[in-house]
Coordinates of C-alpha atoms and ligand atoms in Angstrom, one line a residue:
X164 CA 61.4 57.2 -38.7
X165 CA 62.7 59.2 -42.0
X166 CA 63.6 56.8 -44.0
X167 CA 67.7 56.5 -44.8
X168 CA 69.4 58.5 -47.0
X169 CA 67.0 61.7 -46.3
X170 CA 68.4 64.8 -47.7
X171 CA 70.3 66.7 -45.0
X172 CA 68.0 70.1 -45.6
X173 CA 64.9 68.0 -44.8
X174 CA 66.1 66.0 -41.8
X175 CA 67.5 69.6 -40.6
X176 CA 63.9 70.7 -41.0
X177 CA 62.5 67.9 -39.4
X178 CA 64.6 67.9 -36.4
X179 CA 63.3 71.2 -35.7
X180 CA 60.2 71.0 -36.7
X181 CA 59.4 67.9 -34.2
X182 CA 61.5 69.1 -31.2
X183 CA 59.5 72.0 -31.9
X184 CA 56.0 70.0 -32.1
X185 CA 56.3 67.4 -29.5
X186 CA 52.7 66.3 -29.0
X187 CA 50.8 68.6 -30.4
X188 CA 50.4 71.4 -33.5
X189 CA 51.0 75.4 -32.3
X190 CA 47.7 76.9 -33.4
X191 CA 48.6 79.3 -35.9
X192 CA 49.2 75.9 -37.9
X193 CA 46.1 74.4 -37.0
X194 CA 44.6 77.8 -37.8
X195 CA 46.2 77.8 -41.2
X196 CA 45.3 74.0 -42.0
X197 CA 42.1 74.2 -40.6
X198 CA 41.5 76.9 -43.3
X199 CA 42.2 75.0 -46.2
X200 CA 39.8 72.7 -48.3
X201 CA 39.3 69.1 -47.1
X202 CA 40.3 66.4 -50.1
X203 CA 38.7 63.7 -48.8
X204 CA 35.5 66.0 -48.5
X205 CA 36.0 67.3 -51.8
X206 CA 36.6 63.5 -53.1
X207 CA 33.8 62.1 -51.6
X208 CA 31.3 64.6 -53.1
X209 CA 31.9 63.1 -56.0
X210 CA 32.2 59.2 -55.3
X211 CA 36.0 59.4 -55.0
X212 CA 38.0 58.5 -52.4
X213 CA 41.0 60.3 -51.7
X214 CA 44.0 58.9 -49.8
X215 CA 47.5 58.6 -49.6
X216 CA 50.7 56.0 -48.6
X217 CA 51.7 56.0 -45.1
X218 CA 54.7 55.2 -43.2
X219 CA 53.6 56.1 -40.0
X220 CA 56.0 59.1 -39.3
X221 CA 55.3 60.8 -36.3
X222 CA 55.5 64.4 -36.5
X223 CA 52.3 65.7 -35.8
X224 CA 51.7 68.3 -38.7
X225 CA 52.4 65.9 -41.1
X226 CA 50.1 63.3 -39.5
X227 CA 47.3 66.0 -39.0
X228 CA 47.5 66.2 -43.2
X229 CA 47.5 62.7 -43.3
X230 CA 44.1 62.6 -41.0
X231 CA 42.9 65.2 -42.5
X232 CA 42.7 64.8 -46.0
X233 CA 42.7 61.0 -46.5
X234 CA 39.8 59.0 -46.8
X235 CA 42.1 55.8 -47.1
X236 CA 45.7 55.1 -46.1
X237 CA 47.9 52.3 -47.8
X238 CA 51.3 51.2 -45.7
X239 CA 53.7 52.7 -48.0
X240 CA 56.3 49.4 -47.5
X241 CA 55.7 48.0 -43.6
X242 CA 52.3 45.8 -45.4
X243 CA 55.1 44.3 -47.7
X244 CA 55.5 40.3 -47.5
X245 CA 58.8 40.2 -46.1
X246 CA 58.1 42.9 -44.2
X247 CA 55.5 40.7 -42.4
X248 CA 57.0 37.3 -42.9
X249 CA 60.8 37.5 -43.7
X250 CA 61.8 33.6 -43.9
X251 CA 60.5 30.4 -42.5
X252 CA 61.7 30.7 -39.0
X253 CA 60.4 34.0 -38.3
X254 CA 56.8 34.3 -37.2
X255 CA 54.6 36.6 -38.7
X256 CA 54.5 40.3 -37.2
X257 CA 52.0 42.0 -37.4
X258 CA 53.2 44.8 -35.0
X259 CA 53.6 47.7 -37.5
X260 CA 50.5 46.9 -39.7
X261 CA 48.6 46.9 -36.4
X262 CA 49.4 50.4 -35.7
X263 CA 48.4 51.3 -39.3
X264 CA 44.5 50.0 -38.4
X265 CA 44.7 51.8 -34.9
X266 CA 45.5 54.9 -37.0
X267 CA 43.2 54.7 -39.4
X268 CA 40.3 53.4 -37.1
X269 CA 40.6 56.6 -34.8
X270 CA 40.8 58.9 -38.4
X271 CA 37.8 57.2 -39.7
X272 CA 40.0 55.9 -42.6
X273 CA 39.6 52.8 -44.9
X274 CA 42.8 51.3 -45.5
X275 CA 43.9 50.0 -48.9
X276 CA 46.0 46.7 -48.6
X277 CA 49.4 46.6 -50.5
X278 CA 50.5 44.2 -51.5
X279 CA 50.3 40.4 -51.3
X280 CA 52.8 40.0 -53.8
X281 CA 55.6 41.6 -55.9
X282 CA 58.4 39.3 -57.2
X283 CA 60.4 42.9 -56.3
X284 CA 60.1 42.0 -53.0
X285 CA 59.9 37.6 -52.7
X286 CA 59.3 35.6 -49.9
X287 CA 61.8 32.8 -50.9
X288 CA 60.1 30.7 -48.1
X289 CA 56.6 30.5 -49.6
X290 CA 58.4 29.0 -53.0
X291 CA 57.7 25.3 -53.1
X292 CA 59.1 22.4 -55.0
X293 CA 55.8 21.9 -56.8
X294 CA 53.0 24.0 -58.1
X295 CA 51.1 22.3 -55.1
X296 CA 53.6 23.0 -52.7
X297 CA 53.6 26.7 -53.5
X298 CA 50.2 27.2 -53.4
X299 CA 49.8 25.2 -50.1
X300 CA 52.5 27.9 -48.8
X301 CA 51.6 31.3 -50.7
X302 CA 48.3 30.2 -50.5
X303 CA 48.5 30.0 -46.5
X304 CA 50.4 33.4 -46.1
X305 CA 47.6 35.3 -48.2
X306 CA 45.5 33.7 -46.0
X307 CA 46.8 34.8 -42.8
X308 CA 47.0 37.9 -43.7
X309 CA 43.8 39.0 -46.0
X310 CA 42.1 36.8 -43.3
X311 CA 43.3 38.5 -39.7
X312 CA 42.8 42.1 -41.4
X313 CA 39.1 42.1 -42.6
X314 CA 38.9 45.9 -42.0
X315 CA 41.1 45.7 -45.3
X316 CA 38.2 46.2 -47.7
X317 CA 40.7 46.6 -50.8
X318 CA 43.8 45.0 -51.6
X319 CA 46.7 45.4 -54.5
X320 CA 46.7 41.7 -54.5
X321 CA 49.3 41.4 -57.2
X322 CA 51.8 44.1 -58.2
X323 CA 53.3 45.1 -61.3
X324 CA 52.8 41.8 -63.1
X325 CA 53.8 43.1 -66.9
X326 CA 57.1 43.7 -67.6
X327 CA 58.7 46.9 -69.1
X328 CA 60.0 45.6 -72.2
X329 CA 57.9 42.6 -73.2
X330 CA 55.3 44.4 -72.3
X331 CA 53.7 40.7 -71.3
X332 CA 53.7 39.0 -68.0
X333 CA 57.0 39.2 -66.0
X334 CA 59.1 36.3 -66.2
X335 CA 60.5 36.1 -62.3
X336 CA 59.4 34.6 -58.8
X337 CA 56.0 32.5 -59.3
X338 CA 54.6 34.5 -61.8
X339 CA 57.0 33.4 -63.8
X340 CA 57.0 30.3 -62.8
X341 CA 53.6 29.4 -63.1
X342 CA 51.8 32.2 -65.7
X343 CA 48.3 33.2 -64.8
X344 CA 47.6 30.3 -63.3
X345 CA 49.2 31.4 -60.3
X346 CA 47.5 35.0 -60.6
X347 CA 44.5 33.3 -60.5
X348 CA 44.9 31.6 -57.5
X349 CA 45.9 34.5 -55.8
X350 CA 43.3 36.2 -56.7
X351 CA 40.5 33.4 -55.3
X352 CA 42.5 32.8 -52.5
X353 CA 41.9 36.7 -51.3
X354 CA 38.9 36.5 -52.1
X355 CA 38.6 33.3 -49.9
X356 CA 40.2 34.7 -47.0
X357 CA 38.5 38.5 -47.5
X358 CA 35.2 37.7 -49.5
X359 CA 33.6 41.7 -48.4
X360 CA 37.2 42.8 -49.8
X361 CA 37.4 44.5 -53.5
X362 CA 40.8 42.6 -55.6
X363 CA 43.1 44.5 -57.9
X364 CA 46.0 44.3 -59.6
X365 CA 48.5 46.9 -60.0
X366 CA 50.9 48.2 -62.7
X367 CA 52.7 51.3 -63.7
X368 CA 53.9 53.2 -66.9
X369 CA 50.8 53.6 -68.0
X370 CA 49.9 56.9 -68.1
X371 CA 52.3 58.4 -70.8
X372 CA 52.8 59.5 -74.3
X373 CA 55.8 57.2 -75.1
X374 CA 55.6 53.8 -77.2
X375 CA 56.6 52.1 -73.4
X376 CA 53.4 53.3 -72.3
X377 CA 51.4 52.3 -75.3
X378 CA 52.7 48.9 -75.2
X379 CA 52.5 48.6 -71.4
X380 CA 48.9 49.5 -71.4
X381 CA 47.9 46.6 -74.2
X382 CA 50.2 44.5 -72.0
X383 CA 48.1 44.9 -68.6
X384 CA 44.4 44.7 -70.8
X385 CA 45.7 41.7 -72.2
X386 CA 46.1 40.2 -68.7
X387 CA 42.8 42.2 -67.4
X388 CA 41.1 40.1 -70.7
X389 CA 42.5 36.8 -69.7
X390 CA 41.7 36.8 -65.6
X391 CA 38.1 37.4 -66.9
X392 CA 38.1 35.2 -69.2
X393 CA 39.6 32.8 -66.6
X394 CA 36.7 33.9 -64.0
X395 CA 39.3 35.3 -61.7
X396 CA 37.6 37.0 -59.2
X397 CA 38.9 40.9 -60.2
X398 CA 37.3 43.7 -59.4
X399 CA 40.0 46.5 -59.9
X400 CA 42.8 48.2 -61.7
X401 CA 45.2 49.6 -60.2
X402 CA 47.2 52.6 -61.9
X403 CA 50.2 53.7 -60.5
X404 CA 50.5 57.3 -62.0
X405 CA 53.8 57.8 -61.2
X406 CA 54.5 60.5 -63.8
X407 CA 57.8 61.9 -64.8
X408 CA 58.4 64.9 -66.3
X409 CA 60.6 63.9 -68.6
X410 CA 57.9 61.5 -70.2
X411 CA 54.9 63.5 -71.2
X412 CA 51.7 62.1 -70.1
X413 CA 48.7 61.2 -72.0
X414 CA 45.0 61.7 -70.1
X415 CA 43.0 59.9 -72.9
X416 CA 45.5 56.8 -74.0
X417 CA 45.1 56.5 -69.8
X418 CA 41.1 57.1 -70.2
X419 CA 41.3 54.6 -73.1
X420 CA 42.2 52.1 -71.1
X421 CA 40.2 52.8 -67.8
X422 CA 37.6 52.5 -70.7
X423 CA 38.3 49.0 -71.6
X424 CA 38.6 47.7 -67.7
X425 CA 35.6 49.7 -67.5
X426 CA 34.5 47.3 -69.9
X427 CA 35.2 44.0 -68.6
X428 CA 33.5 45.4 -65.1
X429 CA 36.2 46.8 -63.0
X430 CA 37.0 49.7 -60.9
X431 CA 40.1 51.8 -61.5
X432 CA 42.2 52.7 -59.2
X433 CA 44.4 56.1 -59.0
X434 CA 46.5 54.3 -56.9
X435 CA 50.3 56.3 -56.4
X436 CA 50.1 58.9 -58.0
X437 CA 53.1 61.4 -58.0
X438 CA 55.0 63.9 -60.4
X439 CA 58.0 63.0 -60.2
X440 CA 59.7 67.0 -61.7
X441 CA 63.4 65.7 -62.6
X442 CA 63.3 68.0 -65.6
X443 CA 61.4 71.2 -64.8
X444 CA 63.3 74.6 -64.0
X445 CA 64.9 74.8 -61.3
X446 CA 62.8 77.8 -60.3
X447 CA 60.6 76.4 -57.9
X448 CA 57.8 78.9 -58.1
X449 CA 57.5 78.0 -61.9
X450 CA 58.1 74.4 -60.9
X451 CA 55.6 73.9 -58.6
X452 CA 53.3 76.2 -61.4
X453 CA 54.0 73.0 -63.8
X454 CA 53.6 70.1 -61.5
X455 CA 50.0 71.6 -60.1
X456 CA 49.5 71.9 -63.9
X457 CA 50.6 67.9 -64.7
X458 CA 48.3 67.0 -61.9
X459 CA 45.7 68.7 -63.2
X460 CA 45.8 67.8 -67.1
X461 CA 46.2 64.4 -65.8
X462 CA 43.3 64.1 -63.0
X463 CA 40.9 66.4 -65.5
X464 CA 41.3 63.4 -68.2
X465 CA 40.8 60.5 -66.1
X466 CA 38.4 61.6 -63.6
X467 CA 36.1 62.0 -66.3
X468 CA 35.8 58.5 -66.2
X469 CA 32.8 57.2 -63.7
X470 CA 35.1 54.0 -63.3
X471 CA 37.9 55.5 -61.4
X472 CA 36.7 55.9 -57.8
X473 CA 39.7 56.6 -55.8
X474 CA 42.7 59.0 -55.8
X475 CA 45.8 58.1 -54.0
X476 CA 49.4 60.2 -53.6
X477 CA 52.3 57.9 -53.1
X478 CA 53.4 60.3 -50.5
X479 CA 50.7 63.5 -50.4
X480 CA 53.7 65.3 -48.9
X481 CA 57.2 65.9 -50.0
X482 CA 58.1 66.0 -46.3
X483 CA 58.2 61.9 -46.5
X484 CA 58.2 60.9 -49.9
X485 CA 60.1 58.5 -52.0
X486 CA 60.7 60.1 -54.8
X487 CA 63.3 62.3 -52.4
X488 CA 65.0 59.7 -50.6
X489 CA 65.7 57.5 -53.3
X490 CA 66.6 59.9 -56.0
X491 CA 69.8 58.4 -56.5
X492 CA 67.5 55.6 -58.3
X493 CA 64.6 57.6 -59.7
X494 CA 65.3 60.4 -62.5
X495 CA 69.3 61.7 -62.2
X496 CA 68.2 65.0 -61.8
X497 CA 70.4 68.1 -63.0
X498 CA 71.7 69.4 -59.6
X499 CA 70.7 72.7 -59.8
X500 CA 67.6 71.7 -59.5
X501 CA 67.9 70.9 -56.2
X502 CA 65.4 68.3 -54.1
X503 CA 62.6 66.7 -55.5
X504 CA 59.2 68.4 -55.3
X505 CA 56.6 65.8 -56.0
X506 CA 53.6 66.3 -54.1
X507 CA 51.3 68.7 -52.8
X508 CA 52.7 69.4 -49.6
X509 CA 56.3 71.0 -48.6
X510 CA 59.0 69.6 -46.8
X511 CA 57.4 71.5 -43.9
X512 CA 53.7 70.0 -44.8
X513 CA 52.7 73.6 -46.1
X514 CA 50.1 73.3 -49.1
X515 CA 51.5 73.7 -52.9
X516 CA 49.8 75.3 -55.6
X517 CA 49.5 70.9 -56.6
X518 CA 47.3 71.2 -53.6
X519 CA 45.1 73.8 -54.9
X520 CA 44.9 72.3 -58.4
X521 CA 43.7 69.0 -57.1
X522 CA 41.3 70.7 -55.0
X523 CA 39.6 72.3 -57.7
X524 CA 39.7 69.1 -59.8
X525 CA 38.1 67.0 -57.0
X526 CA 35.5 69.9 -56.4
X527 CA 34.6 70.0 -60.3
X528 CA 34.8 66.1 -61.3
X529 CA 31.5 64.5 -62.4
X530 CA 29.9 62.7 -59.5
X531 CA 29.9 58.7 -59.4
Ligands
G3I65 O1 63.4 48.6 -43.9 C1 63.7 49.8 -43.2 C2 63.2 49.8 -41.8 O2 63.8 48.8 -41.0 C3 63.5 51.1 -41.1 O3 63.0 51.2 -39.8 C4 62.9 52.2 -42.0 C5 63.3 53.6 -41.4 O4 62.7 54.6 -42.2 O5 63.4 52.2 -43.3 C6 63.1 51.0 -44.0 O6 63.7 51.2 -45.2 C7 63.1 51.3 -46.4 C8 61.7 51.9 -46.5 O7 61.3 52.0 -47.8 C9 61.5 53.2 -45.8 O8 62.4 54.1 -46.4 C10 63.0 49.9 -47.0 O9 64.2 49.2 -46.8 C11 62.6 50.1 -48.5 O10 62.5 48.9 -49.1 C12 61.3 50.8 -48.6 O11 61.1 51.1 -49.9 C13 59.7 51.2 -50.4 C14 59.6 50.4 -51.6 O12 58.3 50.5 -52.2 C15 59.9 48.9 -51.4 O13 58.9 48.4 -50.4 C16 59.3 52.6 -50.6 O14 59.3 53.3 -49.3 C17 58.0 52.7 -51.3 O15 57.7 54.1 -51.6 C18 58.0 51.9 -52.5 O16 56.7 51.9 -53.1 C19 56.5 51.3 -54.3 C20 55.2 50.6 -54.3 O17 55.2 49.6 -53.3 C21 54.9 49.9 -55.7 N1 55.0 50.9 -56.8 C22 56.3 51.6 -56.8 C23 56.5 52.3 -55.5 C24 57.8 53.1 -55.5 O18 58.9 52.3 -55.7

């Protein structure tokens, strides 16, 4: 289930590791994990929820962090729109997404819906030839699918909706097509089809120092100002926090503007967050030192904020994790710095000094 392209090291780990593992963890590993802090525990002491993305990889140590220190799961890509519905002919399938609510149900875990669009990913078929036409086709996949999976009590309705240069609404697929009008029906659709369900939207580049950020965040209040204004029925901000190290971030600019959404009455969301270490030393004791440090500087600054209820790692382990399988994309990283180390598990789902730090920040945040 690794997804292609994995690094030959970690799919050499893996093999082992799983033949290793078949059904069940060896006890000196369940030993070792069952000694460590629980997130989620730690989270929801303080009103936060604490999850991660999911791809439903089998191997049973990294499923036994996943269970174990996730209040919430979000299908990292199988919950995706073509994923579900590919083209007109094809039915919808359900199949994977199923498995995800089996998984969660028996781990007690609230799953977080992403997404029902993302012009990065189309569904070509749902595009009419009129506003009408489009909305009587979008309009009946949303409600398909926010309507068979009412567990869903959150969803990334729309996804990354203002665009990196512009820093105003993306000009592609129907949102660029049809402006907010289009957001907004998306957004009263869900809440048609999911009404107990809590709506966001979802951006990234947020978070840092650099003008990109600055002008990204006025971008996405200026859109969170608008759907109110419009009465859309939002309840959430999503923030990425997918931080590089090669753009410094910037807690308060990103408390700023949890402020503001705070504001107009939503929620945000810590929603995929990662670091992604493309320009740290190669040293990976001193590495890991300054990633537990970026999650901490980052999660200290905007967990002060009573608004932001939930923390989510867009892969809490670096034994699945995008960042390492599509580095070719992400952050051309000076090869003697070897693989990516973005999260707070290892390769072999062994905790990180990132683990510790985020334990601590959990355990000390204010409560909700
Ligand atoms: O599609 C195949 C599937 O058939 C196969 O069985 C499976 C085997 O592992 O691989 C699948 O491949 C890819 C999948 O990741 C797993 O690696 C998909 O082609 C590829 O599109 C998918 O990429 C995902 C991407 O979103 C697009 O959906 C990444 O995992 C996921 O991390 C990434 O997540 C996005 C968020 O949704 C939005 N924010 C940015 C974030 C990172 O790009």
């Amino acid at each position: 289930m690794k997804p292609p392209g994995s690094l030959s090291a970690v799919t050499r780990r893996r093999a082992v590791a799983g033949m290793g593992v078949a059904l069940c963890m060896p006890a000196v590993w369940r030993a070792r994990a069952d000694s460590l802090p629980v997130l989620r525990d730690l989270g929801a002491a303080n009103g936060i929820e604490v999850g991660s993305a999911f791809s439903l990889d089998p191997d049973p140590k990294y499923r036994a962090v996943i269970a174990r220190h996730c209040a919430v799961i979000t299908p990292e890509w199988q919950m995706k729109p073509p994923q579900i519905k590919p083209d007109a002919e094809s039915p919808y399938n359900f199949s994977i997404v199923d498995r995800f609510m089996e998984f969660a149900a028996q781990h007690r875990q609230a799953i977080h819906g992403h997404t029902l669009y993302w012009a990065h990913l189309p569904i070509d078929w749902a595009v009419g030839a009129t506003f009408e036409e489009t909305k009587r086709l979008y309009g009946g996949f949303i409600r398909t699918v926010a309507g068979r999976y009412r567990q869903v009590d959150t969803w990334d309705v729309l996804n990354e909706l203002i665009d990196d240069d512009s820093w105003k609404l993306r000009t592609d697929y129907l949102v660029g097509q049809y402006g907010y009008d289009f957001i907004d029906f998306c957004l009263r659709t869900a809440r048609e089809a999911a009404p107990h369900a809590r709506l966001a939207v979802n951006d990234y580049w947020v978070e840092c120092a650099a003008q990109l950020c600055e002008g990204k965040r006025a971008g996405v209040l200026d859109m969170l100002k608008r759907l109110k204004a419009m009465g859309s029925p939002l309840d959430a901000l999503g923030i990425q926090s997918h931080l590089y190290s090669r753009m410094p971030i910037d807690p308060d600019a990103t408390f700023g503007l949890i402020n503001e959404a705070a504001g107009l009455g939503l929620e945000s969301w810590i929603s995929e967050l990662d670091v992604n270490d493309s320009t740290l030393p190669a040293d990976i004791a001193e590495r890991d030192a300054q990633v537990a440090d970026i999650y901490t500087r980052y999660l200290t600054g905007t967990l002060r904020h009573p608004a932001v209820t939930r923390v989510i790692f867009w892969g809490i382990s670096d034994y699945y994790n995008w960042v390492l399988y599509d580095k070719e994309h992400w952050d051309q990283r000076p090869p003697e710095t070897g693989d990516a180390r973005p999260a707070l598990f290892d390769t072999a789902n062994d905790p990180k000094p990132a683990f510790y730090a985020v334990a601590r920040v959990l355990a000390e945040a204010r409560p909700r």
